[in-house]
PDB file of C-alpha atoms in Angstrom:
ATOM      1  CA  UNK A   1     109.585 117.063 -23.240  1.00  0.00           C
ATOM      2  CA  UNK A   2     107.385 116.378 -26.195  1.00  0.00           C
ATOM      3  CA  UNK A   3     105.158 114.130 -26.227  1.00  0.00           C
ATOM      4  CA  UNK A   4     104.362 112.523 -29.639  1.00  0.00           C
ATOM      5  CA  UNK A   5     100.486 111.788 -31.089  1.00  0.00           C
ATOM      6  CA  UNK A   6     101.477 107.792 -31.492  1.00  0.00           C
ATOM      7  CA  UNK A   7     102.668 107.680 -27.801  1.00  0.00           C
ATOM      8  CA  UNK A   8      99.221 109.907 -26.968  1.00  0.00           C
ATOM      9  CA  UNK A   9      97.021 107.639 -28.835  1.00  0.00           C
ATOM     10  CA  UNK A  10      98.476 104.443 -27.534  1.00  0.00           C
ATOM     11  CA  UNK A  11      97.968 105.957 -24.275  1.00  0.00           C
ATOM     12  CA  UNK A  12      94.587 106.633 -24.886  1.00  0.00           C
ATOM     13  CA  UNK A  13      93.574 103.618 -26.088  1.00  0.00           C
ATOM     14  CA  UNK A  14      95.304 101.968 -23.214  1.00  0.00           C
ATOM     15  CA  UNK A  15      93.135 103.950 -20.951  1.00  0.00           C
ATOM     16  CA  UNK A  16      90.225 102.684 -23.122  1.00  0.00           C
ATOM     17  CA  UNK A  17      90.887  99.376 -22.926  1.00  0.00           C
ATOM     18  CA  UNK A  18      91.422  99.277 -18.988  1.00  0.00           C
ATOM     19  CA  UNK A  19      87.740 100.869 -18.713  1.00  0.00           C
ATOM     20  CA  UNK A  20      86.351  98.259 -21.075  1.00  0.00           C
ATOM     21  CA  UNK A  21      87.731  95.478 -18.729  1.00  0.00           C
ATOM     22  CA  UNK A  22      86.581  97.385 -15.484  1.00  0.00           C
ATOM     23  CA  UNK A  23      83.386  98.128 -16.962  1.00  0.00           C
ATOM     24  CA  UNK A  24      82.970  94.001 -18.131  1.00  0.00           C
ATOM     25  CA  UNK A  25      84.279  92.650 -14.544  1.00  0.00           C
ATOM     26  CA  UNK A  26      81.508  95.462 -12.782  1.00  0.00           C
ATOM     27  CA  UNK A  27      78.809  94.007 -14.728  1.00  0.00           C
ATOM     28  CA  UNK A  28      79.819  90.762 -14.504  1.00  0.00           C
ATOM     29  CA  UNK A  29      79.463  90.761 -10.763  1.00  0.00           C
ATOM     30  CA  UNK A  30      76.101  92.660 -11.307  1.00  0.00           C
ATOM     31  CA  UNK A  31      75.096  89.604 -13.414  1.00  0.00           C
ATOM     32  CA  UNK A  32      76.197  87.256 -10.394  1.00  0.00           C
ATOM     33  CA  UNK A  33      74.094  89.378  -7.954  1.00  0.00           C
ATOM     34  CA  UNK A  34      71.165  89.071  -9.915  1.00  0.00           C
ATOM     35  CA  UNK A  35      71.682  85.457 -10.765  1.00  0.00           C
ATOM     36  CA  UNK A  36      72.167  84.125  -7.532  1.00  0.00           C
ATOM     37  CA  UNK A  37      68.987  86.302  -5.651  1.00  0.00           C
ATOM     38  CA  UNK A  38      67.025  85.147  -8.531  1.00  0.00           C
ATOM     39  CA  UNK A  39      67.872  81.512  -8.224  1.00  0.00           C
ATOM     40  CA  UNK A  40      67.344  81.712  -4.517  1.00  0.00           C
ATOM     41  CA  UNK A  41      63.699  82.876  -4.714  1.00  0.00           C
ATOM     42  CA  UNK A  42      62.791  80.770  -7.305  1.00  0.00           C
ATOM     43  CA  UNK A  43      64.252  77.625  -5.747  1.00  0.00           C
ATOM     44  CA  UNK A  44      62.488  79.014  -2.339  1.00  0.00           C
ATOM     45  CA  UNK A  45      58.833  80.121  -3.330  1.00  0.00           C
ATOM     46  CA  UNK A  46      57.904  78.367  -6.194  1.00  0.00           C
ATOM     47  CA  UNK A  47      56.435  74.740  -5.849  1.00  0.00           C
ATOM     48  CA  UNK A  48      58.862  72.239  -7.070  1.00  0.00           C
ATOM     49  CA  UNK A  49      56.905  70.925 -10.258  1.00  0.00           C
ATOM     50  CA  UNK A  50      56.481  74.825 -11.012  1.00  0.00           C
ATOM     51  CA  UNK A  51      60.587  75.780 -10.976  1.00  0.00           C
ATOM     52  CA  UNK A  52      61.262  74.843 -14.761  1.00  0.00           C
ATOM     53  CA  UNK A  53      57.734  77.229 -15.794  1.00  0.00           C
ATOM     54  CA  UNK A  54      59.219  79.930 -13.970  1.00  0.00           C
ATOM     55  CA  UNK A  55      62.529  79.918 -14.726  1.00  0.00           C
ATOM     56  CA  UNK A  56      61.290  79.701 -18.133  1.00  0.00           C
ATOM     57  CA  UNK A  57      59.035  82.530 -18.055  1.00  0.00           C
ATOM     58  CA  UNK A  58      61.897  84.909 -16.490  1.00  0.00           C
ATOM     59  CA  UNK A  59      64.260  83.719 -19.512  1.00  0.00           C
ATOM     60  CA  UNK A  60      61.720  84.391 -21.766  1.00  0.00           C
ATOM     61  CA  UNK A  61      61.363  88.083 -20.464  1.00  0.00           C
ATOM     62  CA  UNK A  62      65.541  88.649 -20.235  1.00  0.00           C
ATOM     63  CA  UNK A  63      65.402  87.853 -24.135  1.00  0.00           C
ATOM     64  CA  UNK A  64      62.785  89.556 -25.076  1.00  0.00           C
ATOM     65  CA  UNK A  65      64.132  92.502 -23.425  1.00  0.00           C
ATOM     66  CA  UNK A  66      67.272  92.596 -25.350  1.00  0.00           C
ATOM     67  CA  UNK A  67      66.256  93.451 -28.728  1.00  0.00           C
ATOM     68  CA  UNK A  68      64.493  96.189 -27.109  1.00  0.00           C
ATOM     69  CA  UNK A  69      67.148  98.000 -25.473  1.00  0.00           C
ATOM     70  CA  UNK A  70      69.911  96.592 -28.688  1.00  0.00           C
ATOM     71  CA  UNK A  71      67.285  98.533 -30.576  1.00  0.00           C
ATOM     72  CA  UNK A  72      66.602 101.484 -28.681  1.00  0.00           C
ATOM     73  CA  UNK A  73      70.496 101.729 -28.048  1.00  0.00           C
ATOM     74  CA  UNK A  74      71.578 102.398 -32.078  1.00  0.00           C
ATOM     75  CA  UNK A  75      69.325 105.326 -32.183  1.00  0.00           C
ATOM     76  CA  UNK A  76      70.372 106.797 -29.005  1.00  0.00           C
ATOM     77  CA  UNK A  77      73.989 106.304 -30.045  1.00  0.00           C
ATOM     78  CA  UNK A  78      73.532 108.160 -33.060  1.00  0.00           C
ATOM     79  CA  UNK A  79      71.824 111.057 -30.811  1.00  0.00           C
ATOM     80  CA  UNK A  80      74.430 111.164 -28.405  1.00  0.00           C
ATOM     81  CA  UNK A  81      77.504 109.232 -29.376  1.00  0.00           C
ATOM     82  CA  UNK A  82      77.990 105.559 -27.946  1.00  0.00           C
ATOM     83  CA  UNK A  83      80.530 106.625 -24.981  1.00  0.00           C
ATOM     84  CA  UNK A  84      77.742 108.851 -23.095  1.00  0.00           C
ATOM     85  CA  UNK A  85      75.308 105.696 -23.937  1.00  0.00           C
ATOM     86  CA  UNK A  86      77.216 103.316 -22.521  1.00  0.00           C
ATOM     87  CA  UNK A  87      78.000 105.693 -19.258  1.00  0.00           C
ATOM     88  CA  UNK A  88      74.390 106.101 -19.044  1.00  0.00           C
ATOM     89  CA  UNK A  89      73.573 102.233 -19.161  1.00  0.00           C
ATOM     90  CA  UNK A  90      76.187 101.598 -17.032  1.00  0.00           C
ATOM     91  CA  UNK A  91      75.220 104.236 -13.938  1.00  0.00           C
ATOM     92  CA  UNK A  92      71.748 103.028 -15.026  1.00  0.00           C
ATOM     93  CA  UNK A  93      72.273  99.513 -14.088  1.00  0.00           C
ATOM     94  CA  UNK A  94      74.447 100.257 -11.186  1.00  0.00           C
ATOM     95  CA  UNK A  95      71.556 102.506  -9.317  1.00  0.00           C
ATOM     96  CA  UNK A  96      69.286  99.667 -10.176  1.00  0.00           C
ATOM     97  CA  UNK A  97      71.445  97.217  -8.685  1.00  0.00           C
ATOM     98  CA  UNK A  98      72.413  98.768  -5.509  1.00  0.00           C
ATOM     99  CA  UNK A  99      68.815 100.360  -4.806  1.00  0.00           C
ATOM    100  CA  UNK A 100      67.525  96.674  -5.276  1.00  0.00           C
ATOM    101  CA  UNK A 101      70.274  95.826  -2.377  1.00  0.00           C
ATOM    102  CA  UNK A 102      68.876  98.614  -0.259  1.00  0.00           C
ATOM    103  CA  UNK A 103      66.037  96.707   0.047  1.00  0.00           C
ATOM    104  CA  UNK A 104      66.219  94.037   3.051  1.00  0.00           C
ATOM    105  CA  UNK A 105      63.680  91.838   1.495  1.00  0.00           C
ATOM    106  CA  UNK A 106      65.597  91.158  -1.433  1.00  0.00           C
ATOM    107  CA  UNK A 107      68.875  90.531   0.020  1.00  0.00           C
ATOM    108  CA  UNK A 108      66.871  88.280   3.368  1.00  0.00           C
ATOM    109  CA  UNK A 109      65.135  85.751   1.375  1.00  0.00           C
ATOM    110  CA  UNK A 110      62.664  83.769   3.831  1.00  0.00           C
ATOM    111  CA  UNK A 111      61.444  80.452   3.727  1.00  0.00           C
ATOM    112  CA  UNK A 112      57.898  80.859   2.247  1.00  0.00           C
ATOM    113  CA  UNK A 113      55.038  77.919   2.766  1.00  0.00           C
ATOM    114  CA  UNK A 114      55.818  75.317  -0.100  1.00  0.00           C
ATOM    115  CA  UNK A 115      52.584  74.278  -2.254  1.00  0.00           C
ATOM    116  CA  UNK A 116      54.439  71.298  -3.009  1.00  0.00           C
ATOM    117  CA  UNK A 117      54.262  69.412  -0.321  1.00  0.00           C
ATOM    118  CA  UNK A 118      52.858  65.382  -0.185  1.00  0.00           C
ATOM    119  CA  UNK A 119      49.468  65.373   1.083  1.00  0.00           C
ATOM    120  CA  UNK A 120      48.838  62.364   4.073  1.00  0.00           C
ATOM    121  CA  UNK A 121      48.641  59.283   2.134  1.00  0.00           C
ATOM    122  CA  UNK A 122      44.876  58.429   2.177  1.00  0.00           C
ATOM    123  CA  UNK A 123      43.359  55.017   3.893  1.00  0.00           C
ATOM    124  CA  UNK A 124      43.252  52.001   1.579  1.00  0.00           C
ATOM    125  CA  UNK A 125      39.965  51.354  -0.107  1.00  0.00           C
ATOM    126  CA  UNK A 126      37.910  48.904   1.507  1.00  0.00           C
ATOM    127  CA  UNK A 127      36.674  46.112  -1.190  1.00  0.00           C
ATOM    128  CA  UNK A 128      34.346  43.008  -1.461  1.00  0.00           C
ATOM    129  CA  UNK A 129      35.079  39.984  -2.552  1.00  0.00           C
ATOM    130  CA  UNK A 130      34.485  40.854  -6.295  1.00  0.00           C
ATOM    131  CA  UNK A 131      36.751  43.825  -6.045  1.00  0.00           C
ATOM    132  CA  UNK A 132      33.912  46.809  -6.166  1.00  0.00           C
ATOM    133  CA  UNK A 133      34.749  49.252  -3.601  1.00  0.00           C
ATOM    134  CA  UNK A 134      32.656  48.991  -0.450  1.00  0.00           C
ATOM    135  CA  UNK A 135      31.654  52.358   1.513  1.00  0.00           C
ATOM    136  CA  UNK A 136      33.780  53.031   4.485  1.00  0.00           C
ATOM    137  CA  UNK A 137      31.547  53.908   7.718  1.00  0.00           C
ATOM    138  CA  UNK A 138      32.838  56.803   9.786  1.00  0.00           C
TER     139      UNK A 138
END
């Protein structure tokens, strides 16, 4: 039985295609990983009036380290074809991903001490009749 180069092509990019989608639902749930540890920590260590700073600041560094790897990816492509790239980013973030899992730490966030707590309200100050403010005597 023959097997015609349409019917092996289709095949092929059938095959394709079913990677692609495998490969986008893997690093989706990579992306949820990250997202929700992330979240968690900030939410848990950083001072309340600090969480919109740092949540900036680790945006910031997720877009500025895309053009980076876009642009170190062309070249590399060109190098070694864009299938072994792509393999290679993908193991890459996969090791980096489960490793970071390996770690108990990251995966048993603890309460820290929160810097944003309410000091004691303080004693009224005492005042004259004028309204000047007369020293308390401890």
């Amino acid at each position: 039985m023959l097997v015609d180069e349409a019917t092996r092509s289709a095949a092929r990019e059938a095959l394709e295609e079913f990677d692609a989608r495998r490969a986008a639902f893997l690093a989706g749930l990579e992306l949820v990983i990250y997202n929700v540890l992330q979240t968690s920590t900030i939410q848990r260590h950083v001072p309340e009036h600090l969480i919109a700073r740092a949540s900036s600041v680790v945006t910031l560094g997720s877009l500025a380290a895309a053009p980076l790897g876009m642009g170190l990816a062309g070249p590399a492509a060109q190098v070694f074809g864009s299938g072994p790239v792509l393999a290679a980013g993908a193991v890459l973030a996969t090791l980096i991903t489960v490793t970071a899992l390996f770690v108990p730490s990251v995966w048993q966030i603890q309460d820290g001490p929160r810097e944003d707590r309410q000091p004691e309200p303080a004693e009224p100050a005492q005042t004259d009749v004028d309204g000047a403010t007369v020293a308390s005597e401890a």
